[in-house]
Short mmCIF file of C-alpha atoms in Angstrom, two decimals:
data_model
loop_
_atom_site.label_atom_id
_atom_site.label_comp_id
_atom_site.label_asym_id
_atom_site.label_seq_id
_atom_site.Cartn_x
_atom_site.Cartn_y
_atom_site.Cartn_z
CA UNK Z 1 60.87 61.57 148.40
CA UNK Z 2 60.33 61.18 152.02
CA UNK Z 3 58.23 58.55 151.89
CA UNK Z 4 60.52 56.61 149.45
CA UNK Z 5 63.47 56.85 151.21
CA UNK Z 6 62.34 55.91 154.33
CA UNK Z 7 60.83 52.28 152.96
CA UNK Z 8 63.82 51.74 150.92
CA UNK Z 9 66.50 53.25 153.07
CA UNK Z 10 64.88 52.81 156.31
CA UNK Z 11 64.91 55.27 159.13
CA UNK Z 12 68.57 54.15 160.73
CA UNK Z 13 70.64 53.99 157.70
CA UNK Z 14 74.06 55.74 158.86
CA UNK Z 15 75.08 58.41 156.45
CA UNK Z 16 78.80 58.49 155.63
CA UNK Z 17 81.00 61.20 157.93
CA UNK Z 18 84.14 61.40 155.51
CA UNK Z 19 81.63 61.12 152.17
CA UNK Z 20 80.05 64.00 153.28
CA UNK Z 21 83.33 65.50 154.04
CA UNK Z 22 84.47 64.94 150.78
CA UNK Z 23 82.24 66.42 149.09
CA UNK Z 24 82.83 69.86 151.16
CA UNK Z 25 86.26 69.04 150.51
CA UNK Z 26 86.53 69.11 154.21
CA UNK Z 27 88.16 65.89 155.10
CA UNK Z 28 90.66 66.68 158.39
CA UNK Z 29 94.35 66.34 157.64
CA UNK Z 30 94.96 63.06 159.39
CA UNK Z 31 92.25 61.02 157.09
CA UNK Z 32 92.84 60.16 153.59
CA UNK Z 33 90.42 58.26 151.23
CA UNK Z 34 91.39 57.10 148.04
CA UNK Z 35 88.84 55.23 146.16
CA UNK Z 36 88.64 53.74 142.35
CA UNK Z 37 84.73 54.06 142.10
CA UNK Z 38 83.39 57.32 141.03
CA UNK Z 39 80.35 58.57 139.85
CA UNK Z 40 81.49 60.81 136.93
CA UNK Z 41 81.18 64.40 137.81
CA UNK Z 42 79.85 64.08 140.74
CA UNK Z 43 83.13 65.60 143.21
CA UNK Z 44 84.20 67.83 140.39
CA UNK Z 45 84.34 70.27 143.01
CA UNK Z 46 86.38 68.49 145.59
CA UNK Z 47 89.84 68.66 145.15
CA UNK Z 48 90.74 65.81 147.81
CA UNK Z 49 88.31 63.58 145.61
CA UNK Z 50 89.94 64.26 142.62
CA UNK Z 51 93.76 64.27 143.79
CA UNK Z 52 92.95 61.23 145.30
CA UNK Z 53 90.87 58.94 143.22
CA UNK Z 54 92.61 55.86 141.23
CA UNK Z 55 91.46 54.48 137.87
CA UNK Z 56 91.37 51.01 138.23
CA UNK Z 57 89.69 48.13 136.75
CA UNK Z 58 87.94 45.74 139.40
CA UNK Z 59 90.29 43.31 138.42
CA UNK Z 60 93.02 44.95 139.70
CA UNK Z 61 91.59 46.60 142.54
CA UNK Z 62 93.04 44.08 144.70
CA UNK Z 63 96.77 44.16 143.99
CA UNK Z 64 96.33 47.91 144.27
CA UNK Z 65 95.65 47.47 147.57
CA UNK Z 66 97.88 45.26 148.22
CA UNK Z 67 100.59 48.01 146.91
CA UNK Z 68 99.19 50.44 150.32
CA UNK Z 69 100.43 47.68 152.64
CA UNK Z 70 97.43 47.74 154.47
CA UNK Z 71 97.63 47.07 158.50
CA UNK Z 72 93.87 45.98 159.51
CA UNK Z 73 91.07 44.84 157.00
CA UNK Z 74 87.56 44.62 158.44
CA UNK Z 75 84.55 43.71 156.72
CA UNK Z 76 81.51 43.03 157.64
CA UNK Z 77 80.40 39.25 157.35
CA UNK Z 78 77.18 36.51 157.38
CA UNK Z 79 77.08 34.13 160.08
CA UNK Z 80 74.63 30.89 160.80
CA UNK Z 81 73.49 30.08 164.49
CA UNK Z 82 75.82 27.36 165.85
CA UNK Z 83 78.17 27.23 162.94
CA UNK Z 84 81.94 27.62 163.08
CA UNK Z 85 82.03 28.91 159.44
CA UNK Z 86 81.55 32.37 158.05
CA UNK Z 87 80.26 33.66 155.17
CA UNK Z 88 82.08 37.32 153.27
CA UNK Z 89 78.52 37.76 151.90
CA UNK Z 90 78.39 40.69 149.79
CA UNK Z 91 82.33 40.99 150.46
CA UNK Z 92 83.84 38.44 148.66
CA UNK Z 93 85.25 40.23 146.14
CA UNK Z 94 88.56 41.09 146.61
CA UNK Z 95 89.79 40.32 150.28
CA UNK Z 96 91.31 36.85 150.20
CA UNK Z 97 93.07 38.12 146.74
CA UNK Z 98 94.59 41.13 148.80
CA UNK Z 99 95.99 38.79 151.00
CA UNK Z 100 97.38 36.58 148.82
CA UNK Z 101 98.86 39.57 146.82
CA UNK Z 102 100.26 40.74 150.12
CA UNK Z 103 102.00 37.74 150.80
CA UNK Z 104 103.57 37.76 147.31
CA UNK Z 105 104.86 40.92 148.43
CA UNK Z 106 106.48 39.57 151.66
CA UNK Z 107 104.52 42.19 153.47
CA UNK Z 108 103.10 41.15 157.28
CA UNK Z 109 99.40 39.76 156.90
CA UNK Z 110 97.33 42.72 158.12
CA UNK Z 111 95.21 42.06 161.11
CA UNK Z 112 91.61 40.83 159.73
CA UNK Z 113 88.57 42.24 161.85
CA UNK Z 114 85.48 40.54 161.07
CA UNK Z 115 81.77 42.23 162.13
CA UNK Z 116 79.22 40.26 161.95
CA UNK Z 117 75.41 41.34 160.54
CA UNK Z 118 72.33 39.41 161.47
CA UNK Z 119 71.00 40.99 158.29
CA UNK Z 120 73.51 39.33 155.76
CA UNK Z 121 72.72 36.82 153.94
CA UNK Z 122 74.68 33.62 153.87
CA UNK Z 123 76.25 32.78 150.91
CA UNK Z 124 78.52 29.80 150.06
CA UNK Z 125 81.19 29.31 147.00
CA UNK Z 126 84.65 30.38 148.38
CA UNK Z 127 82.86 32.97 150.74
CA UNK Z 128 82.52 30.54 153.33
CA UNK Z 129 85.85 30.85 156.04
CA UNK Z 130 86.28 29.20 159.32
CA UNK Z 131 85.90 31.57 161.67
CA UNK Z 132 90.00 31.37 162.47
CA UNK Z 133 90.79 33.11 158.98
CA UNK Z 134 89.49 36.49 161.08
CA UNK Z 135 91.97 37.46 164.17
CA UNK Z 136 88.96 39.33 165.62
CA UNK Z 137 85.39 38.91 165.45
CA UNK Z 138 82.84 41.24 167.12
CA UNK Z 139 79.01 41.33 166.66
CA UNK Z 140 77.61 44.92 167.48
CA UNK Z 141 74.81 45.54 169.63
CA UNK Z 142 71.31 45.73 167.67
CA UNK Z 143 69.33 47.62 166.10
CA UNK Z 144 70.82 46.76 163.01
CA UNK Z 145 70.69 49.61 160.33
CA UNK Z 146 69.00 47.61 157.20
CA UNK Z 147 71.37 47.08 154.06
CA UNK Z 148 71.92 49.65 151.73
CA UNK Z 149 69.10 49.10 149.06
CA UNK Z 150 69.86 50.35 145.73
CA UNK Z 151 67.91 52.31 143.97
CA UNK Z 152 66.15 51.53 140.40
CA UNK Z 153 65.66 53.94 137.81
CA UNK Z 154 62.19 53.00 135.39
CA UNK Z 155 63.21 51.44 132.48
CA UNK Z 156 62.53 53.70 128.79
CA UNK Z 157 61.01 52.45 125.38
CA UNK Z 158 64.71 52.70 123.92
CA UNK Z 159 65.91 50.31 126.70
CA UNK Z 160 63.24 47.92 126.35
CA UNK Z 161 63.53 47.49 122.56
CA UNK Z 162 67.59 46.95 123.33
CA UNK Z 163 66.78 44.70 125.55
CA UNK Z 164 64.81 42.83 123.44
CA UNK Z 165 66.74 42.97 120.21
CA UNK Z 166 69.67 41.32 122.60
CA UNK Z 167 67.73 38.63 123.75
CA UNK Z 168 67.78 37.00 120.33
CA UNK Z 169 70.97 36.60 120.35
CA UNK Z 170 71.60 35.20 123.71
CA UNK Z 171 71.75 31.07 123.03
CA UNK Z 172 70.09 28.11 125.67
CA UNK Z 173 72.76 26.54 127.54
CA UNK Z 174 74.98 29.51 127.24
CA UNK Z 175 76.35 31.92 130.09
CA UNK Z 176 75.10 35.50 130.37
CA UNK Z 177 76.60 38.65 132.68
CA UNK Z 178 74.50 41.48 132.82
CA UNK Z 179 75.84 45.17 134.08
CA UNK Z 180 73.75 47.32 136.61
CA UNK Z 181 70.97 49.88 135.61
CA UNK Z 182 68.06 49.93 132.69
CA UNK Z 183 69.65 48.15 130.19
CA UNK Z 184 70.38 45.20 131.88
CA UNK Z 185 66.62 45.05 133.54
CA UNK Z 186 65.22 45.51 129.79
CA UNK Z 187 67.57 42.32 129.19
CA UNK Z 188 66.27 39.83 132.04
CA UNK Z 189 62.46 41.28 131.04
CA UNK Z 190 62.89 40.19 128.12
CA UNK Z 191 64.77 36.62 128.84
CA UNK Z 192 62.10 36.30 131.55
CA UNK Z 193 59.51 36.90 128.52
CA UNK Z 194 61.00 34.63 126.05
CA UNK Z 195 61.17 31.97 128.69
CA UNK Z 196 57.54 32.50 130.28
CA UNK Z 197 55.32 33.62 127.29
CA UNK Z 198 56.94 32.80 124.20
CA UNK Z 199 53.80 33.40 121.66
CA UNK Z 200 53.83 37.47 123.34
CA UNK Z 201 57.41 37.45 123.16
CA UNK Z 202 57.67 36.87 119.41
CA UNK Z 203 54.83 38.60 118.66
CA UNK Z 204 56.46 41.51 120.21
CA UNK Z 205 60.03 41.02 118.26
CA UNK Z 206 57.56 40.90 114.92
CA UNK Z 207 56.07 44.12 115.96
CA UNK Z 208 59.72 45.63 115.84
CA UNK Z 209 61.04 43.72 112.87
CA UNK Z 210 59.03 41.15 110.92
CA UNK Z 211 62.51 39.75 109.47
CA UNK Z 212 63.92 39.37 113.07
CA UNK Z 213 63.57 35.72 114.02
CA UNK Z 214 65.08 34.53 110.12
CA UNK Z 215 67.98 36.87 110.72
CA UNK Z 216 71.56 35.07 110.50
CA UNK Z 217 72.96 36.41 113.17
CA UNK Z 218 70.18 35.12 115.69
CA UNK Z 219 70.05 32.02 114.05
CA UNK Z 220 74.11 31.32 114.01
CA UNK Z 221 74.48 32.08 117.24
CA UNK Z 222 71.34 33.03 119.30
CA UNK Z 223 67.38 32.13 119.08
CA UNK Z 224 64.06 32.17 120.33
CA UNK Z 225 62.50 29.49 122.19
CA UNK Z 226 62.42 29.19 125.53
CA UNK Z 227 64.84 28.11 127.67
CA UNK Z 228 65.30 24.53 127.96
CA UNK Z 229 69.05 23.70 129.17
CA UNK Z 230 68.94 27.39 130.78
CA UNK Z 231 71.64 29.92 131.19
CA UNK Z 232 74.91 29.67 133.62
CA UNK Z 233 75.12 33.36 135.30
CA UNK Z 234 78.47 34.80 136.00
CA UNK Z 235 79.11 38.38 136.62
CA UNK Z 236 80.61 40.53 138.84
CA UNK Z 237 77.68 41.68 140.07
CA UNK Z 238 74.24 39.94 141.62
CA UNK Z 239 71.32 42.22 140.81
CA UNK Z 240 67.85 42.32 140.75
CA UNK Z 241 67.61 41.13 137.03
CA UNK Z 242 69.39 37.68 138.34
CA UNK Z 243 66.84 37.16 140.91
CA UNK Z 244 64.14 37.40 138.09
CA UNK Z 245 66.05 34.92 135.65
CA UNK Z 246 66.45 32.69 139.02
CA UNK Z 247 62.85 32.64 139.92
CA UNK Z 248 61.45 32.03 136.43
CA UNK Z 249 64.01 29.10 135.49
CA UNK Z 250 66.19 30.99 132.68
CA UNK Z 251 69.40 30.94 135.01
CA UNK Z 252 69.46 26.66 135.82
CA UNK Z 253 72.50 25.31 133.81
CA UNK Z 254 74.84 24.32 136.33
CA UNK Z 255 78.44 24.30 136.24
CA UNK Z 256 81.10 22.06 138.41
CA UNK Z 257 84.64 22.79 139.64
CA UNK Z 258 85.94 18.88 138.29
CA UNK Z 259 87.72 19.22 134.77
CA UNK Z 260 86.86 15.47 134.19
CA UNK Z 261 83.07 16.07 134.83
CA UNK Z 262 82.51 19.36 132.48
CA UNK Z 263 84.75 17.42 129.43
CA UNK Z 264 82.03 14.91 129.93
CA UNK Z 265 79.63 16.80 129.54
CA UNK Z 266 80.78 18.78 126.55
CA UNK Z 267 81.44 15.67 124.74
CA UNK Z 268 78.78 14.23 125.32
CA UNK Z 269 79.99 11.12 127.57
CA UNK Z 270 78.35 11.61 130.68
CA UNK Z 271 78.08 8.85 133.36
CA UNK Z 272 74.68 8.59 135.17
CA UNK Z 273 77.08 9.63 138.12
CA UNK Z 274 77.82 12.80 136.87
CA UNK Z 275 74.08 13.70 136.53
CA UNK Z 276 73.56 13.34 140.50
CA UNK Z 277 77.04 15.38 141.04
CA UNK Z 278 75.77 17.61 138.85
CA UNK Z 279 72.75 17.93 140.47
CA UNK Z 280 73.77 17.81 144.22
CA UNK Z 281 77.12 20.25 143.87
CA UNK Z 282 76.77 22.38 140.71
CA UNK Z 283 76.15 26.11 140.90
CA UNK Z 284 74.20 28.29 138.23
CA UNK Z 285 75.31 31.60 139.53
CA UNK Z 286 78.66 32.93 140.45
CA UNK Z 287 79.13 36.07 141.43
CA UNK Z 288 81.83 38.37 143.54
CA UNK Z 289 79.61 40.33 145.17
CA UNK Z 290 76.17 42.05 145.56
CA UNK Z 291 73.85 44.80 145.76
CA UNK Z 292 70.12 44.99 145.31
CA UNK Z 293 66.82 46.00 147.00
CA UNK Z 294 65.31 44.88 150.07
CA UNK Z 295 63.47 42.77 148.35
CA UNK Z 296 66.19 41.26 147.34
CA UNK Z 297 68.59 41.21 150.36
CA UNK Z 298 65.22 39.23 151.57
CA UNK Z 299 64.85 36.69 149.02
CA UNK Z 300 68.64 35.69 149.36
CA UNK Z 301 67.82 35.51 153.07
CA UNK Z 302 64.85 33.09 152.35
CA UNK Z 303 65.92 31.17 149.67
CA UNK Z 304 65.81 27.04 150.38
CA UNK Z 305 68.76 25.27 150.82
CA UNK Z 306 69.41 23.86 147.62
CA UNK Z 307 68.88 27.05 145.73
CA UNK Z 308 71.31 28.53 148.08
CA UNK Z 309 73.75 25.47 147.77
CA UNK Z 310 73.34 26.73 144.01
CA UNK Z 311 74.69 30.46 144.27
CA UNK Z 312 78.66 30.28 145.17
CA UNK Z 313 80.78 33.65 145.28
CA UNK Z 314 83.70 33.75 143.72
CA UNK Z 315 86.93 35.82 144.18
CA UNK Z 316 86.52 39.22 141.77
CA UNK Z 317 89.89 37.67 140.05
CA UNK Z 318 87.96 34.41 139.60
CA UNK Z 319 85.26 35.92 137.82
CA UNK Z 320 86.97 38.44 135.39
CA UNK Z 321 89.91 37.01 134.60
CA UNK Z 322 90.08 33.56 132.52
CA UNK Z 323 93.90 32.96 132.30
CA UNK Z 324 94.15 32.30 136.45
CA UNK Z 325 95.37 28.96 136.00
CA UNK Z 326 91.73 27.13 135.19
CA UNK Z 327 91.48 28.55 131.52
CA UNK Z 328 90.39 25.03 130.15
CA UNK Z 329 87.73 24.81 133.13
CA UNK Z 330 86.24 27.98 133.06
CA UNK Z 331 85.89 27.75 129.16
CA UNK Z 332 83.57 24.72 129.61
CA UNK Z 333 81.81 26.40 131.87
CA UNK Z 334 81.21 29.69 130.52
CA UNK Z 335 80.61 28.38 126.66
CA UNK Z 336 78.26 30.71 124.59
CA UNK Z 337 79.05 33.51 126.31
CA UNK Z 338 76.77 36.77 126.43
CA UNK Z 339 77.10 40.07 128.36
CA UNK Z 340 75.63 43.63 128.47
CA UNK Z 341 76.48 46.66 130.57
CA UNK Z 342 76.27 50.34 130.31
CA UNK Z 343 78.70 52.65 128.97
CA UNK Z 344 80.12 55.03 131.49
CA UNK Z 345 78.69 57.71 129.46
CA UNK Z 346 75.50 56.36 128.74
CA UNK Z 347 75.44 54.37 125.54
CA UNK Z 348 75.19 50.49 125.56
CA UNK Z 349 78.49 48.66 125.87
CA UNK Z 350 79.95 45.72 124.17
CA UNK Z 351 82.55 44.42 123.20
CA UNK Z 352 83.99 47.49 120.97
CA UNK Z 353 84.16 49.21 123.88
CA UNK Z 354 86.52 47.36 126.35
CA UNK Z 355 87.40 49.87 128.84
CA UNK Z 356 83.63 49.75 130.54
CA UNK Z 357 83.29 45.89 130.11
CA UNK Z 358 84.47 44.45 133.56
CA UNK Z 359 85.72 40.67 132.92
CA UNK Z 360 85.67 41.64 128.88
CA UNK Z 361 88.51 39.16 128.96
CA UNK Z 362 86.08 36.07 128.59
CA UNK Z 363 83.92 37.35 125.89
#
């Protein structure tokens, strides 16, 4: 494993004092860490772990904290050579929604420490803060340790076959979330297939079921040409399988923030305006926040400017909840709506099983 870990982990990557701590169920009396993420039975032998974890949705996460009265927030954050504006990056998810739950609170705004890493990317949407919303901002001495890369686990015939039984139903110029882990790479495979080699791609759903492509189901609501309008991406997460749907033209159906402009376009009334707006300030991929390989870290890094201008991160409440306030919006821009995670136990997840579904309340 040596060898692995050191390309994908690199050589500096700090290791965690109080997770290690935890899990000796050593943590010293004046430290307390309550978290709502945890792998399952993985600190069954740590009783501060278990007395201490919270079972949240990411939804809520937010207000929870928010409930703790926090006094400092700091965060690491992207930041562009001579520009006044920073990004949350990989943090957007539930920071300015603390704050803002704070303040509903009357509780004093906690002081906001910003630290900025050269290896961020730079992400726009409502990521991007002057650099005023921060009451301190430091930037560390280098070297940098690299960002956490996450690791994959090799996708399974079972998988695969999922995967590809799902992809039938998924319709062009719908919106698609996709969970973490081998289920949701079998999905993007085989969107990335469908898209990019259609003759192998049905010949493959034939091999598994002849009757497949005159099914009702996949003809109601799904199908199996390639992608022509594309697919609108919006998920909690930005993973690997986005990157692929990205870079092979399956995620391109961009959205737009003006009520007026999305009506037109569901109706059909368009002006040749709206095309350009379109074009110029839509986004085909919302997210709250991120985690991949280096290779992907990198490719955010590199990516031109208008693909860039075309990934926005959202608040986490923006993304899984639709009755915010923008319910008629976010309806027109998340029409046809697909998503696939994995169950918390191992099985697939859908909608019968709402309690591992983050942001079930738009499907």
């Amino acid at each position: 494993m040596a060898p692995f870990a050191q390309r994908h982990f690199g050589d500096d990557f700090p290791r965690l004092a109080y997770a290690d701590a935890i899990a000796r169920d050593a943590l010293p009396a004046h430290v307390q860490v309550e978290e709502f993420y945890m792998q399952s039975g993985a600190l069954l032998g740590s009783r501060q772990a278990q007395s201490s974890y919270t079972s949240l949705n990411y939804t809520h996460a937010a207000d929870a904290v928010a409930q703790r009265a926090p006094q400092v927030i700091v965060q690491k954050v992207a930041m562009r050579p001579d520009d006044r504006r920073l990004s949350l990056s990989c943090n957007n998810d539930i920071t300015q929604d603390t704050l803002d739950a704070i303040a509903v609170r009357g509780l004093p705004r906690p002081l906001l420490v910003a630290e900025i890493d050269p290896q961020l990317p730079y992400l726009g949407g409502s990521a991007t803060v002057d650099v005023s919303f921060f009451d301190l901002v430091i930037t560390p001495p280098p070297p940098y340790p690299a960002l956490f890369g996450l690791p994959r686990q090799p996708v399974g015939d079972a998988d695969y076959a999922i995967g590809l039984y799902a992809s039938t139903l998924v319709r062009d110029g719908g919106t698609l979330q996709i969970g973490i882990g081998t289920l949701a790479d079998a999905l993007s495979h085989a969107l990335v297939l469908r898209h990019t080699d259609n003759a192998r791609y049905r010949r493959v759903l034939h091999a598994l079921d002849p009757q497949l492509a005159s099914h009702p189901l996949v003809q109601e609501i799904g199908g199996l040409d390639p992608f022509e309008v594309g697919l609108y991406g919006c998920s909690e997460m930005l993973n690997e399988g986005f990157r692929r749907l990205v870079q092979t033209g399956v995620i391109k159906r961009k959205v737009h923030d003006d009520l007026a402009l999305m009506q037109r376009i569901e109706n059909g009334s368009t002006l040749s305006i709206d095309h350009a707006t379109l074009d110029a300030e839509g986004e085909y991929l919302h997210g709250a926040f991120y985690l991949g390989s280096p290779e992907f870290y990198e490719w955010l890094r590199t990516l031109p400017e208008d693909e860039c201008r075309a990934i926005g991160l959202r608040r986490i409440s923006e993304i899984n909840q639709l009755y915010g306030g923008n319910e008629t919006l976010e309806r027109l821009q998340r029409r046809h709506a697909r998503g696939v995670a994995r169950h918390r136990y191992g099985r697939p997840a859908d909608r019968s099983s709402p309690d591992c579904f983050p942001g079930r309340e738009r499907y």
